[in-house]
PDB file of C-alpha atoms in Angstrom:
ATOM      1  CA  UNK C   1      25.793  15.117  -1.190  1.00  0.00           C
ATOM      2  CA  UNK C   2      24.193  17.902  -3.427  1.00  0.00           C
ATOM      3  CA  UNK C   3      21.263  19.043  -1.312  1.00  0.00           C
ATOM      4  CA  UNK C   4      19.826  21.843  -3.610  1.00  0.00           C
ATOM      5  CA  UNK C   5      20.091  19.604  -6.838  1.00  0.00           C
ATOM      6  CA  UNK C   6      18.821  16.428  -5.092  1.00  0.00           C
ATOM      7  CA  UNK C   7      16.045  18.383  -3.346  1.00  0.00           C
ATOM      8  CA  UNK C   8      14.863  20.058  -7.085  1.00  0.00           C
ATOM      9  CA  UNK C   9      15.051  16.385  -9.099  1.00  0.00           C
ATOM     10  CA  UNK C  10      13.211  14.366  -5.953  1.00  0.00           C
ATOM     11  CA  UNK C  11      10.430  17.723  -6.771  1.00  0.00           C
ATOM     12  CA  UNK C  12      10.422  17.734 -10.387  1.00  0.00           C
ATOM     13  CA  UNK C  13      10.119  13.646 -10.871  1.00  0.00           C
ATOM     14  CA  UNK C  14       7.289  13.885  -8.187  1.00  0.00           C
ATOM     15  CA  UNK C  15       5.588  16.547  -9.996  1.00  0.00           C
ATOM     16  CA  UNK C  16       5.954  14.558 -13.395  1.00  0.00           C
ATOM     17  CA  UNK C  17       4.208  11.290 -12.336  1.00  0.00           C
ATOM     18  CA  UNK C  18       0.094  11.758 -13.196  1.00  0.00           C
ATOM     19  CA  UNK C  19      -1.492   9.497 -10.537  1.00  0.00           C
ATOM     20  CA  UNK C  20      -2.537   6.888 -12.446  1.00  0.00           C
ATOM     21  CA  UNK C  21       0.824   5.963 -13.463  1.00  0.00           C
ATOM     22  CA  UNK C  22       0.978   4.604 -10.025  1.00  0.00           C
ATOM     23  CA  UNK C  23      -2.453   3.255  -9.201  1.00  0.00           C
ATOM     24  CA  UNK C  24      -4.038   6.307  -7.495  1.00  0.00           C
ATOM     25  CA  UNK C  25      -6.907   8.052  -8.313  1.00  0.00           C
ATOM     26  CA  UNK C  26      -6.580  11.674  -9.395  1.00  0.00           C
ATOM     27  CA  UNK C  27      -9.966  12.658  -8.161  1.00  0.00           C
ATOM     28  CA  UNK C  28     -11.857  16.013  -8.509  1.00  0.00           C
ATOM     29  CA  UNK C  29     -10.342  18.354  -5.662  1.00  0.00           C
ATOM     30  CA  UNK C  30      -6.432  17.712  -6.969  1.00  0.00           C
ATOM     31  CA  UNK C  31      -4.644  20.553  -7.765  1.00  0.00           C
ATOM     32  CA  UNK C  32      -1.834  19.308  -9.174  1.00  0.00           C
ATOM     33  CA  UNK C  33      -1.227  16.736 -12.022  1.00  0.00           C
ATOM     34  CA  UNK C  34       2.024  15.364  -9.972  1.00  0.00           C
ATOM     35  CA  UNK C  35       1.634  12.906  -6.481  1.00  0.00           C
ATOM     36  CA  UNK C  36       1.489  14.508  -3.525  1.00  0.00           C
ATOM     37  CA  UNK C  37       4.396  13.980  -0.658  1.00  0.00           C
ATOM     38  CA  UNK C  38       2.112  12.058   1.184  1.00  0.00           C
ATOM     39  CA  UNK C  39       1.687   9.913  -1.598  1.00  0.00           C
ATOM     40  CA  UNK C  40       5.471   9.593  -2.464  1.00  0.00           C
ATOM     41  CA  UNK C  41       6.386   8.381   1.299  1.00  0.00           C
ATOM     42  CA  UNK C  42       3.445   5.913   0.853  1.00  0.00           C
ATOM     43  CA  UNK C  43       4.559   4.290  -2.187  1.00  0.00           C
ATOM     44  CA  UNK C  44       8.456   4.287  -0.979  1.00  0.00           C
ATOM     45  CA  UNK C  45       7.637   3.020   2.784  1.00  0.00           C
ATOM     46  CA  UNK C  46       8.955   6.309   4.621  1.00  0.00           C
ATOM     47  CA  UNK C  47       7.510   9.130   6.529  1.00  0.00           C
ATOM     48  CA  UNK C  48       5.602  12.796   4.659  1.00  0.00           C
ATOM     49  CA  UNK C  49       8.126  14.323   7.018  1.00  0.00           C
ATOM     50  CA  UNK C  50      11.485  12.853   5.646  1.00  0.00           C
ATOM     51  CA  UNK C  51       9.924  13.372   1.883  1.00  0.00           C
ATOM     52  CA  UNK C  52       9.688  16.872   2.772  1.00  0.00           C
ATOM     53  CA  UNK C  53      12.737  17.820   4.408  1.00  0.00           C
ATOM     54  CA  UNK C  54      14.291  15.339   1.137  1.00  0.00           C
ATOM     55  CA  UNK C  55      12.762  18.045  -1.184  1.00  0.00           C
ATOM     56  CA  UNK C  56      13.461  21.106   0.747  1.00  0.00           C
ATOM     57  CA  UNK C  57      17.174  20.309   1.440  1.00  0.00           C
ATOM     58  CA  UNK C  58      16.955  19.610   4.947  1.00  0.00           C
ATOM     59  CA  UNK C  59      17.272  15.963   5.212  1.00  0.00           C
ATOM     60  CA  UNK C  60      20.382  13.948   6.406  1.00  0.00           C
ATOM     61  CA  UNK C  61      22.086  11.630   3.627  1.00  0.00           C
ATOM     62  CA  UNK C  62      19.596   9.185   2.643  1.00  0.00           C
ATOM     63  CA  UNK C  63      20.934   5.637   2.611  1.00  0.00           C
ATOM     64  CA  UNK C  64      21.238   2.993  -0.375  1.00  0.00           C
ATOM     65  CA  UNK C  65      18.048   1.174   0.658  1.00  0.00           C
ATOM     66  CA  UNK C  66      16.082   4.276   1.148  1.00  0.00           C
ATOM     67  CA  UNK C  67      17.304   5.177  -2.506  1.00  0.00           C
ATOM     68  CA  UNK C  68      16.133   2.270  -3.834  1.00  0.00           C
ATOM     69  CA  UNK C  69      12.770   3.002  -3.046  1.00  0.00           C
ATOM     70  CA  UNK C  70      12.441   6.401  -3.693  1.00  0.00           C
ATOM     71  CA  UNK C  71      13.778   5.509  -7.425  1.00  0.00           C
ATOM     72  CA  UNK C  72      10.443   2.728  -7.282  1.00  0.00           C
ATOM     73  CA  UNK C  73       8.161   4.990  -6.130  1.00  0.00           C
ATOM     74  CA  UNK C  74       9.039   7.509  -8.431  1.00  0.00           C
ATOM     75  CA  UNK C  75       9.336   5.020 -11.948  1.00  0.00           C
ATOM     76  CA  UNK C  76      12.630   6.163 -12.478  1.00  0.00           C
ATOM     77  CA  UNK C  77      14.496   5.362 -15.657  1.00  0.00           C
ATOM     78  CA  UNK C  78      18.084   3.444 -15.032  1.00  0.00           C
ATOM     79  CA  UNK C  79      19.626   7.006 -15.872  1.00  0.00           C
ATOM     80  CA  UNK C  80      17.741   8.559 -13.420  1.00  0.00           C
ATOM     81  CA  UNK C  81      17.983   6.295 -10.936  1.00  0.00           C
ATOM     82  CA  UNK C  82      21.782   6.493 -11.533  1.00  0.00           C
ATOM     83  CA  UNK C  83      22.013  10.297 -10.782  1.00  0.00           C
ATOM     84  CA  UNK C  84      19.620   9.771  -7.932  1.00  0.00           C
ATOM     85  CA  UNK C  85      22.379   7.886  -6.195  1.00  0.00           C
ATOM     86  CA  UNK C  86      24.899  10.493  -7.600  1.00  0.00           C
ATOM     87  CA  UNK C  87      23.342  13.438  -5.717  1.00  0.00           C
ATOM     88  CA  UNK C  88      22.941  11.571  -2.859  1.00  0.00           C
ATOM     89  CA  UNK C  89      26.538  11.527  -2.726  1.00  0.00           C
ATOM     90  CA  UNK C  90      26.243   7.636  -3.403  1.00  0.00           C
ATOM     91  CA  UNK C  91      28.309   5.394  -6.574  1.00  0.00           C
ATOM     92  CA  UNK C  92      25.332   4.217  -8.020  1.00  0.00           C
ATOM     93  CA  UNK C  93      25.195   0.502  -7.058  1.00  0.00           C
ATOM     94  CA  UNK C  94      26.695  -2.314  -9.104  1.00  0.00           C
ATOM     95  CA  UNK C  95      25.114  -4.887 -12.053  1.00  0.00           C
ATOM     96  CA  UNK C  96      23.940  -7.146  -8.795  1.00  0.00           C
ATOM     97  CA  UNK C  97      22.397  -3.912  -7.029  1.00  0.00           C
ATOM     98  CA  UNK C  98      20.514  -2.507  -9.681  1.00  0.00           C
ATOM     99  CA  UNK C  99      19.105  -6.134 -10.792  1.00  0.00           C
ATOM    100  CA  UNK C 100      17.338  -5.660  -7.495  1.00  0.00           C
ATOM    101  CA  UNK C 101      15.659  -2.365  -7.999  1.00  0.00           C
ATOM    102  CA  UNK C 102      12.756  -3.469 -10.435  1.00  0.00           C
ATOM    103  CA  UNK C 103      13.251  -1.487 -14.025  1.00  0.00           C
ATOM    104  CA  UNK C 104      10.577   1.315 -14.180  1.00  0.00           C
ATOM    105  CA  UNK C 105       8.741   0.201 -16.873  1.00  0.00           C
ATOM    106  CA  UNK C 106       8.227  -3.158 -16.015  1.00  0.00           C
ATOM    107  CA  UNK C 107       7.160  -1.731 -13.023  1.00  0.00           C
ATOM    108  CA  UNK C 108       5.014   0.781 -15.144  1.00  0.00           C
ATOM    109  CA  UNK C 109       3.085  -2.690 -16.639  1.00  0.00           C
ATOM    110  CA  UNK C 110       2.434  -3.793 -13.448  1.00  0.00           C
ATOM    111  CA  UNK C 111      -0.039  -0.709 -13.324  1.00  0.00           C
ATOM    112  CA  UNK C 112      -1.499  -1.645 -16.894  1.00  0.00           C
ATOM    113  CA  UNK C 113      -2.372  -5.127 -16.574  1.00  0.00           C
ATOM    114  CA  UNK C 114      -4.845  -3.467 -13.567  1.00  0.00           C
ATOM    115  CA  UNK C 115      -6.638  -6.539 -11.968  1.00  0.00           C
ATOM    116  CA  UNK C 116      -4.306  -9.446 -13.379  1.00  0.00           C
ATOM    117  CA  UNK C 117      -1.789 -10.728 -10.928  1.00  0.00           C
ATOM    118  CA  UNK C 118       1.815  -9.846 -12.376  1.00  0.00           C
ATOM    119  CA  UNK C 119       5.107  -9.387 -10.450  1.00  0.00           C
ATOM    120  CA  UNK C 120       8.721  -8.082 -11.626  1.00  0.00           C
ATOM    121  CA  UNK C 121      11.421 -10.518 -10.717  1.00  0.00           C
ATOM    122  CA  UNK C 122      15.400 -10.917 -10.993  1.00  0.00           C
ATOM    123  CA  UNK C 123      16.895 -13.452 -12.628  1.00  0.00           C
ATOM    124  CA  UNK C 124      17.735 -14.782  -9.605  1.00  0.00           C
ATOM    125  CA  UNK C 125      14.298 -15.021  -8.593  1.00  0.00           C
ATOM    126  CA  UNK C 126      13.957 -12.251  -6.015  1.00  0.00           C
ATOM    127  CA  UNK C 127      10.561 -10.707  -6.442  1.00  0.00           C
ATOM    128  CA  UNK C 128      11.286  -6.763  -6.554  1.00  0.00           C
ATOM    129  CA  UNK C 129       8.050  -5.559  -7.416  1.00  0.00           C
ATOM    130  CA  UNK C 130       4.202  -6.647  -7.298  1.00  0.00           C
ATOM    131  CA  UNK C 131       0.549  -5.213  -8.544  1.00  0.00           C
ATOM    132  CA  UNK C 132      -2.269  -5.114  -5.871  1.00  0.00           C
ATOM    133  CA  UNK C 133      -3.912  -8.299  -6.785  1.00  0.00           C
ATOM    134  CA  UNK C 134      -0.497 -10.062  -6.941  1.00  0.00           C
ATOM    135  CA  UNK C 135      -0.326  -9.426  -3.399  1.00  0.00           C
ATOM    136  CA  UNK C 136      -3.781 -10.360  -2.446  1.00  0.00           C
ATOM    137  CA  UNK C 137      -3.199 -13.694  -4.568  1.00  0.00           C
ATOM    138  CA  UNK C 138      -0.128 -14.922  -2.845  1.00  0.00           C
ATOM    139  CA  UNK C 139       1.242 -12.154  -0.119  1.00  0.00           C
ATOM    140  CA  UNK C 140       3.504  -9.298  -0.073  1.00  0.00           C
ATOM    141  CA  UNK C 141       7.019 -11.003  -1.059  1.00  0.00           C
ATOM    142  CA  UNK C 142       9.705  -7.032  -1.958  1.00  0.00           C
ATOM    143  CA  UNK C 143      10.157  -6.945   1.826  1.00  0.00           C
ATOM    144  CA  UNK C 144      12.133 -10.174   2.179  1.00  0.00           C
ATOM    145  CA  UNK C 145      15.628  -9.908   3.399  1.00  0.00           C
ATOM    146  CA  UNK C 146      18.601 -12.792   3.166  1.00  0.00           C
ATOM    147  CA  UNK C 147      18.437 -15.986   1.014  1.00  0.00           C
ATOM    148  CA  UNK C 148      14.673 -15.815   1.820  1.00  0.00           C
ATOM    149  CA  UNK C 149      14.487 -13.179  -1.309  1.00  0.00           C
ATOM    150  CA  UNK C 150      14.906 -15.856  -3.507  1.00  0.00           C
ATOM    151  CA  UNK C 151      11.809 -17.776  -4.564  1.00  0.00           C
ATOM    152  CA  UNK C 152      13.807 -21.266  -5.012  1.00  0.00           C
ATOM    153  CA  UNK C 153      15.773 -21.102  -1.539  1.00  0.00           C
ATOM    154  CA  UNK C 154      12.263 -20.537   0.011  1.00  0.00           C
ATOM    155  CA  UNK C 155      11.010 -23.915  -2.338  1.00  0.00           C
ATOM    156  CA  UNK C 156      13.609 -25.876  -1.422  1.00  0.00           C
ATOM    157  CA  UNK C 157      14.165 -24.538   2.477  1.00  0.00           C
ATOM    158  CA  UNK C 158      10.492 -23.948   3.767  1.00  0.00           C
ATOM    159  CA  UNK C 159       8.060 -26.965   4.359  1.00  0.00           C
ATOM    160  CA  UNK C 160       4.801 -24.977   3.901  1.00  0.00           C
ATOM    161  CA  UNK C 161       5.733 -24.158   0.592  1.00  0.00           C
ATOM    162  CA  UNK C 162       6.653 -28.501  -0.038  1.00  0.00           C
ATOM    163  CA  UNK C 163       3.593 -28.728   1.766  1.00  0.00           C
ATOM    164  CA  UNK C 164       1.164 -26.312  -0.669  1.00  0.00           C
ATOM    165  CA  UNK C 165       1.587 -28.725  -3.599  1.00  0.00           C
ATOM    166  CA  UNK C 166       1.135 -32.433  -4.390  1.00  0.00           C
ATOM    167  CA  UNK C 167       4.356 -34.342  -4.411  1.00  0.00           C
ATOM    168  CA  UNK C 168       4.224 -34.574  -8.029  1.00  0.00           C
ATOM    169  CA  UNK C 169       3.272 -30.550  -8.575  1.00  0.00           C
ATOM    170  CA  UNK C 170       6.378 -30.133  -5.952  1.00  0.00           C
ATOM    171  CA  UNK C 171       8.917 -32.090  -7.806  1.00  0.00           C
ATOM    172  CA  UNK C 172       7.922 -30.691 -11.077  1.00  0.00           C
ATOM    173  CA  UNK C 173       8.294 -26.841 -10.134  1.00  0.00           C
ATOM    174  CA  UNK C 174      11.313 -27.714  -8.157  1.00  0.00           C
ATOM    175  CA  UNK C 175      12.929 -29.512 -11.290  1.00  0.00           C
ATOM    176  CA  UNK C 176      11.646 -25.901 -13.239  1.00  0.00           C
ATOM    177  CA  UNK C 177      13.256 -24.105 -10.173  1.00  0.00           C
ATOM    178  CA  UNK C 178      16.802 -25.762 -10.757  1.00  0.00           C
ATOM    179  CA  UNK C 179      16.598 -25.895 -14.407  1.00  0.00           C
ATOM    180  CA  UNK C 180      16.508 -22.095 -14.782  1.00  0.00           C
ATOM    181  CA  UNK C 181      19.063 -21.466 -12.302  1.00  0.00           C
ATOM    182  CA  UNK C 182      21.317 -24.009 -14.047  1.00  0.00           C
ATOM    183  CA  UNK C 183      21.005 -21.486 -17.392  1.00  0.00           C
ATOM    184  CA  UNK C 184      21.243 -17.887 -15.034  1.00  0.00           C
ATOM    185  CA  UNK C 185      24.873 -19.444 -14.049  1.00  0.00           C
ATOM    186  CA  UNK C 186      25.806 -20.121 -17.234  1.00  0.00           C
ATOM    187  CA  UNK C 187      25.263 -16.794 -18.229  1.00  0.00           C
ATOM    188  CA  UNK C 188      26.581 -15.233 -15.059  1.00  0.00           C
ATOM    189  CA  UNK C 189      29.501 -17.437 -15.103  1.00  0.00           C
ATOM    190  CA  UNK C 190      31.894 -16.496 -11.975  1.00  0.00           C
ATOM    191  CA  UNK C 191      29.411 -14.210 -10.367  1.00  0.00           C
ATOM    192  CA  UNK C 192      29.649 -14.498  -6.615  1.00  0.00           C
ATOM    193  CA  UNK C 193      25.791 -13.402  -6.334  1.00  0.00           C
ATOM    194  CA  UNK C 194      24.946 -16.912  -8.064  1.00  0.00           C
ATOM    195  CA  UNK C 195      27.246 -19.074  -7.065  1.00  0.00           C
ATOM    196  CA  UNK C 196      27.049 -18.302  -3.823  1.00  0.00           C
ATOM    197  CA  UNK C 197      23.438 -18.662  -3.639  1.00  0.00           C
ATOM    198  CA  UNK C 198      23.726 -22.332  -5.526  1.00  0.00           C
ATOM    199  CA  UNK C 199      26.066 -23.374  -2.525  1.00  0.00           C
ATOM    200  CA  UNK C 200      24.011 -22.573   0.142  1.00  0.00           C
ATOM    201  CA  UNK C 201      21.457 -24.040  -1.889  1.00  0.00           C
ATOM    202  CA  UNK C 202      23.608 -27.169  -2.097  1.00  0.00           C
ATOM    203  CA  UNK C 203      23.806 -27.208   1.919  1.00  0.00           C
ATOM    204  CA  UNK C 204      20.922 -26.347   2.699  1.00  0.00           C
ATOM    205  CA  UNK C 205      18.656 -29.491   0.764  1.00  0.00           C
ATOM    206  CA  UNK C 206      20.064 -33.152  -0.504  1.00  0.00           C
ATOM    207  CA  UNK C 207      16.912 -32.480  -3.085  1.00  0.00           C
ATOM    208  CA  UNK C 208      18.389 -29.481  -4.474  1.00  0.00           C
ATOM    209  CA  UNK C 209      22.308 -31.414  -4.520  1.00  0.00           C
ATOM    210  CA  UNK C 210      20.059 -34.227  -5.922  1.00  0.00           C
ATOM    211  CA  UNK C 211      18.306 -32.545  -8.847  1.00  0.00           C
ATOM    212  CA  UNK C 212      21.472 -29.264  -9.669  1.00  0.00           C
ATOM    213  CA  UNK C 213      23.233 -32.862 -10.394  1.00  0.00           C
ATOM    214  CA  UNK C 214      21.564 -33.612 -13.227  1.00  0.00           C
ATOM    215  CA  UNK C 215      22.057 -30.859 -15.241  1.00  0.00           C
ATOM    216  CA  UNK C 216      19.441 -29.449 -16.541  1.00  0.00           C
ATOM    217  CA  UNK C 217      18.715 -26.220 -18.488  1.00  0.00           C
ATOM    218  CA  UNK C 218      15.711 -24.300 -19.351  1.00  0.00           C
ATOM    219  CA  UNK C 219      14.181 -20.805 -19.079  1.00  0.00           C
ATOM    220  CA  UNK C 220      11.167 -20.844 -17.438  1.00  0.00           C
ATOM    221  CA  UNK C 221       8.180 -19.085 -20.156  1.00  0.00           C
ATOM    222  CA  UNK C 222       5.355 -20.557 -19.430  1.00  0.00           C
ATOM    223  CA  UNK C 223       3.661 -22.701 -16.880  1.00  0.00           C
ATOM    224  CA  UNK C 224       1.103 -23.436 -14.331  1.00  0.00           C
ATOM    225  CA  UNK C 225       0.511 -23.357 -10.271  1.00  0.00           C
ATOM    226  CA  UNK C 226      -2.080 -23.798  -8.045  1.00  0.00           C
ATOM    227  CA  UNK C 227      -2.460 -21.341  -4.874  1.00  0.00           C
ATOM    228  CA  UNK C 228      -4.468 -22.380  -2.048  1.00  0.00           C
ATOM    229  CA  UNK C 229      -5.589 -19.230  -0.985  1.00  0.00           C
ATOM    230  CA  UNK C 230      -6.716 -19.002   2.991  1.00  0.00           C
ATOM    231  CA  UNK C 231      -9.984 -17.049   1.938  1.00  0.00           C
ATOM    232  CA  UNK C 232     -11.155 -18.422  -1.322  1.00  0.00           C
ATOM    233  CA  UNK C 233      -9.694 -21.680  -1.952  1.00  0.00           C
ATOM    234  CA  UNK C 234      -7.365 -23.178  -4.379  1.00  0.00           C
ATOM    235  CA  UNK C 235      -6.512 -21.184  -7.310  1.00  0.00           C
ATOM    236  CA  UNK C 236      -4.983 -22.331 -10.589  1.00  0.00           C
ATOM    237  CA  UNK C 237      -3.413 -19.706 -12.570  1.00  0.00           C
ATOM    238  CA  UNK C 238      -1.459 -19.838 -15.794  1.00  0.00           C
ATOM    239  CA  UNK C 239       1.895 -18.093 -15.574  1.00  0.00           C
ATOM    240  CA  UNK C 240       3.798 -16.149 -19.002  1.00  0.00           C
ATOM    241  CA  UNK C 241       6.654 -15.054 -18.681  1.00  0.00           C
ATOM    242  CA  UNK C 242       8.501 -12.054 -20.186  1.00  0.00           C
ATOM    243  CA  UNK C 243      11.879 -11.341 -19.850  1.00  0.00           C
ATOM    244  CA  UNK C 244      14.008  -7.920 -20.744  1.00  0.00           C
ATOM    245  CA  UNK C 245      16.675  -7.960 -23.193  1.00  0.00           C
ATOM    246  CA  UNK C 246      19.542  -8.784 -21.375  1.00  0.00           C
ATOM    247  CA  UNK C 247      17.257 -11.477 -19.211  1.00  0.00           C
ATOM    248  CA  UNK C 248      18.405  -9.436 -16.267  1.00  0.00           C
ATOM    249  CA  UNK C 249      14.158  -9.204 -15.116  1.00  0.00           C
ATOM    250  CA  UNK C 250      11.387 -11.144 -15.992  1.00  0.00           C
ATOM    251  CA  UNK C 251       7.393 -10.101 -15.861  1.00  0.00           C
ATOM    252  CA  UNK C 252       5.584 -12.784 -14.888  1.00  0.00           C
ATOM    253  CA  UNK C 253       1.789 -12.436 -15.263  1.00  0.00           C
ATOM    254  CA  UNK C 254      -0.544 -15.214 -13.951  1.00  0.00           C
ATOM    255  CA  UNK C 255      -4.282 -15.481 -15.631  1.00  0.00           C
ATOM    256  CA  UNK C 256      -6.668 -17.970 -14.346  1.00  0.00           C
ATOM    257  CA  UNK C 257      -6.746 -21.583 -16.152  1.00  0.00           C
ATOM    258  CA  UNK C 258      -9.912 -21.884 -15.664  1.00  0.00           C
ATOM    259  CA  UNK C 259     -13.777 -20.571 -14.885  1.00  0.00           C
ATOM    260  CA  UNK C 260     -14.057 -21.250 -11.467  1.00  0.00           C
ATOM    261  CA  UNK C 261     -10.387 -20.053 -10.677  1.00  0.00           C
ATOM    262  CA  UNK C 262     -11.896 -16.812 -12.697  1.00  0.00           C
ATOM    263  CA  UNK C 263     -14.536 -16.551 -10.281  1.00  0.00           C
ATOM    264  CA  UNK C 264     -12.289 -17.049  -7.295  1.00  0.00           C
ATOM    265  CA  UNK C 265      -9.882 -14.579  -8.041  1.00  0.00           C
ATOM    266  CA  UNK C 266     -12.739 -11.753  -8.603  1.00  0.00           C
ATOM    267  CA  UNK C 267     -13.960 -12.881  -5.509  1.00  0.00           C
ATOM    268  CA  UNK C 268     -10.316 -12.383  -3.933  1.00  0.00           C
ATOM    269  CA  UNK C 269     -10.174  -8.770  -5.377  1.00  0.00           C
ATOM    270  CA  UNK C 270     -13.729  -7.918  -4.147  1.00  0.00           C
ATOM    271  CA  UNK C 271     -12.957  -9.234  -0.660  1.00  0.00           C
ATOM    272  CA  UNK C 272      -9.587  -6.661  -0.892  1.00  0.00           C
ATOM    273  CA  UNK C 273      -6.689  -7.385   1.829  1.00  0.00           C
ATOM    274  CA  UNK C 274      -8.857  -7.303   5.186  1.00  0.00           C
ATOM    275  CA  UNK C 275      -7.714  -9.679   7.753  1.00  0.00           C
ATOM    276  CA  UNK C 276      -5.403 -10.805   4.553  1.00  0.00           C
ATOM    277  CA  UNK C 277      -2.223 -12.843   5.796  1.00  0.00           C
ATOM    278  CA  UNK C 278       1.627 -11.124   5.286  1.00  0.00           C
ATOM    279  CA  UNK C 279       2.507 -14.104   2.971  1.00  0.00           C
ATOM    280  CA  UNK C 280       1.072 -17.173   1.687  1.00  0.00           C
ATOM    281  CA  UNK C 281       3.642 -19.905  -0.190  1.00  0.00           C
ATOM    282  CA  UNK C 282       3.518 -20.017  -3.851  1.00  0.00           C
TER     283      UNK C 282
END
């Protein structure tokens, strides 16, 4: 681990990011054009006091996880990110590892789009980063751990999520679901991230076995999905998505469909996250 060298990049990337980059208000009284500590070990999930003794070269060896969200709090390019681990005295993780670390600019148009719902997700489906009103709209998903990371395990494994839709709406997304996971294992052929999710899949719901049987393939661009929302109803929101280059992470922004699901969802961000629940299905 390279203490000095990790404690002067952590410093200088801090110092680099203007505030609004990241949501945050400069204000009047700032002094500087960088975040603050405080505002670092907010964004990353971790105590002022371990950011400081980080940049100050005090700190034990940081772990993987703790890694990974320093690199999101800090919009760090896949270079960067990469020598972050380096100095850490970690191997940078592998193609599965970094598809889980949202790519900074994705993450950078989650700030842009401002009060449109939008998320970064993995091909896989894990939802690695979302915007403020993505998060009022349908809960805080980047903290989930196991196969519960993965939006289809949770559609095919969790019956308030069955129980959200319509049987029709259900078996439509959940045909959409399986479709595009049909074409991310053709393109991943052999990789034991997939396939091992697609067997648990397999044992874990006869509709998955039922519907992965068929066959079918298609990239999900564009679609639509109701929310019922505890505090202002049932919201229908048009979904586009974009994917990078290599398909490794999608954007997926949702707009309402409609006037009155305009008028909910400006209600939602006026009402902000009091008494808001961790997670509501989607």
């Amino acid at each position: 681990m390279q203490r000095e060298q990790l404690a002067d990049f952590l410093r200088r990337r801090r110092e680099a990011i203007r505030p609004a980059e990241v949501g945050i208000a400069a204000g009047p009284r700032r002094r500087t054009a960088g975040l603050r500590r405080e505002e670092v070990a907010m964004l990353a999930g971790m105590s002022v006091d371990y950011v400081v003794r980080l940049e100050q070269g005090r700190s034990s060896q940081p772990s993987v996880q703790l890694l990974g969200a320093l690199a999101r709090a800090l919009r760090l390019t896949d270079d960067e990110r990469s020598h972050l681990f380096h100095l850490a005295g970690h191997q940078p993780p592998p193609a599965e590892g970094i598809a889980s670390l949202a790519r900074a600019g994705l993450v950078r148009l989650l700030d842009l789009v401002g009060d449109t719902p939008a998320m970064v997700l993995s091909d896989l489906g894990e939802i690695l980063a979302q915007n403020r009103m993505s998060i009022l709209l349908s809960g805080d998903h980047t903290g989930l751990t196991g196969d519960r990371r993965y939006v289809a395990y949770r559609y095919f494994t969790e019956p308030a999520i069955r129980d959200l839709h319509g049987p029709e709406e259900w078996q439509r997304h959940a045909r959409q679901q399986v479709a595009d996971l049909r074409a991310v294992a053709g393109r991943r052929a052999g990789d034991p991230a997939v396939t091992g999710l697609i067997e648990r899949l397999q044992a874990a719901s006869d509709d998955f076995r039922r519907l992965w049987a068929e066959h079918e393939v298609a990239v999900r661009r564009a679609d639509r999905k109701t929310f019922r929302h505890p505090r202002v109803g049932r919201i229908t929101m048009d979904c586009e998505t974009l994917v990078t280059p290599d398909l490794g992470q999608q954007l997926l922004v949702l707009t309402p469909a409609d006037a009155e699901a305009r008028e909910r969802l400006e209600l939602l961000r006026v009402l902000g996250v009091e008494e808001f629940p961790a997670s509501v299905p989607h």
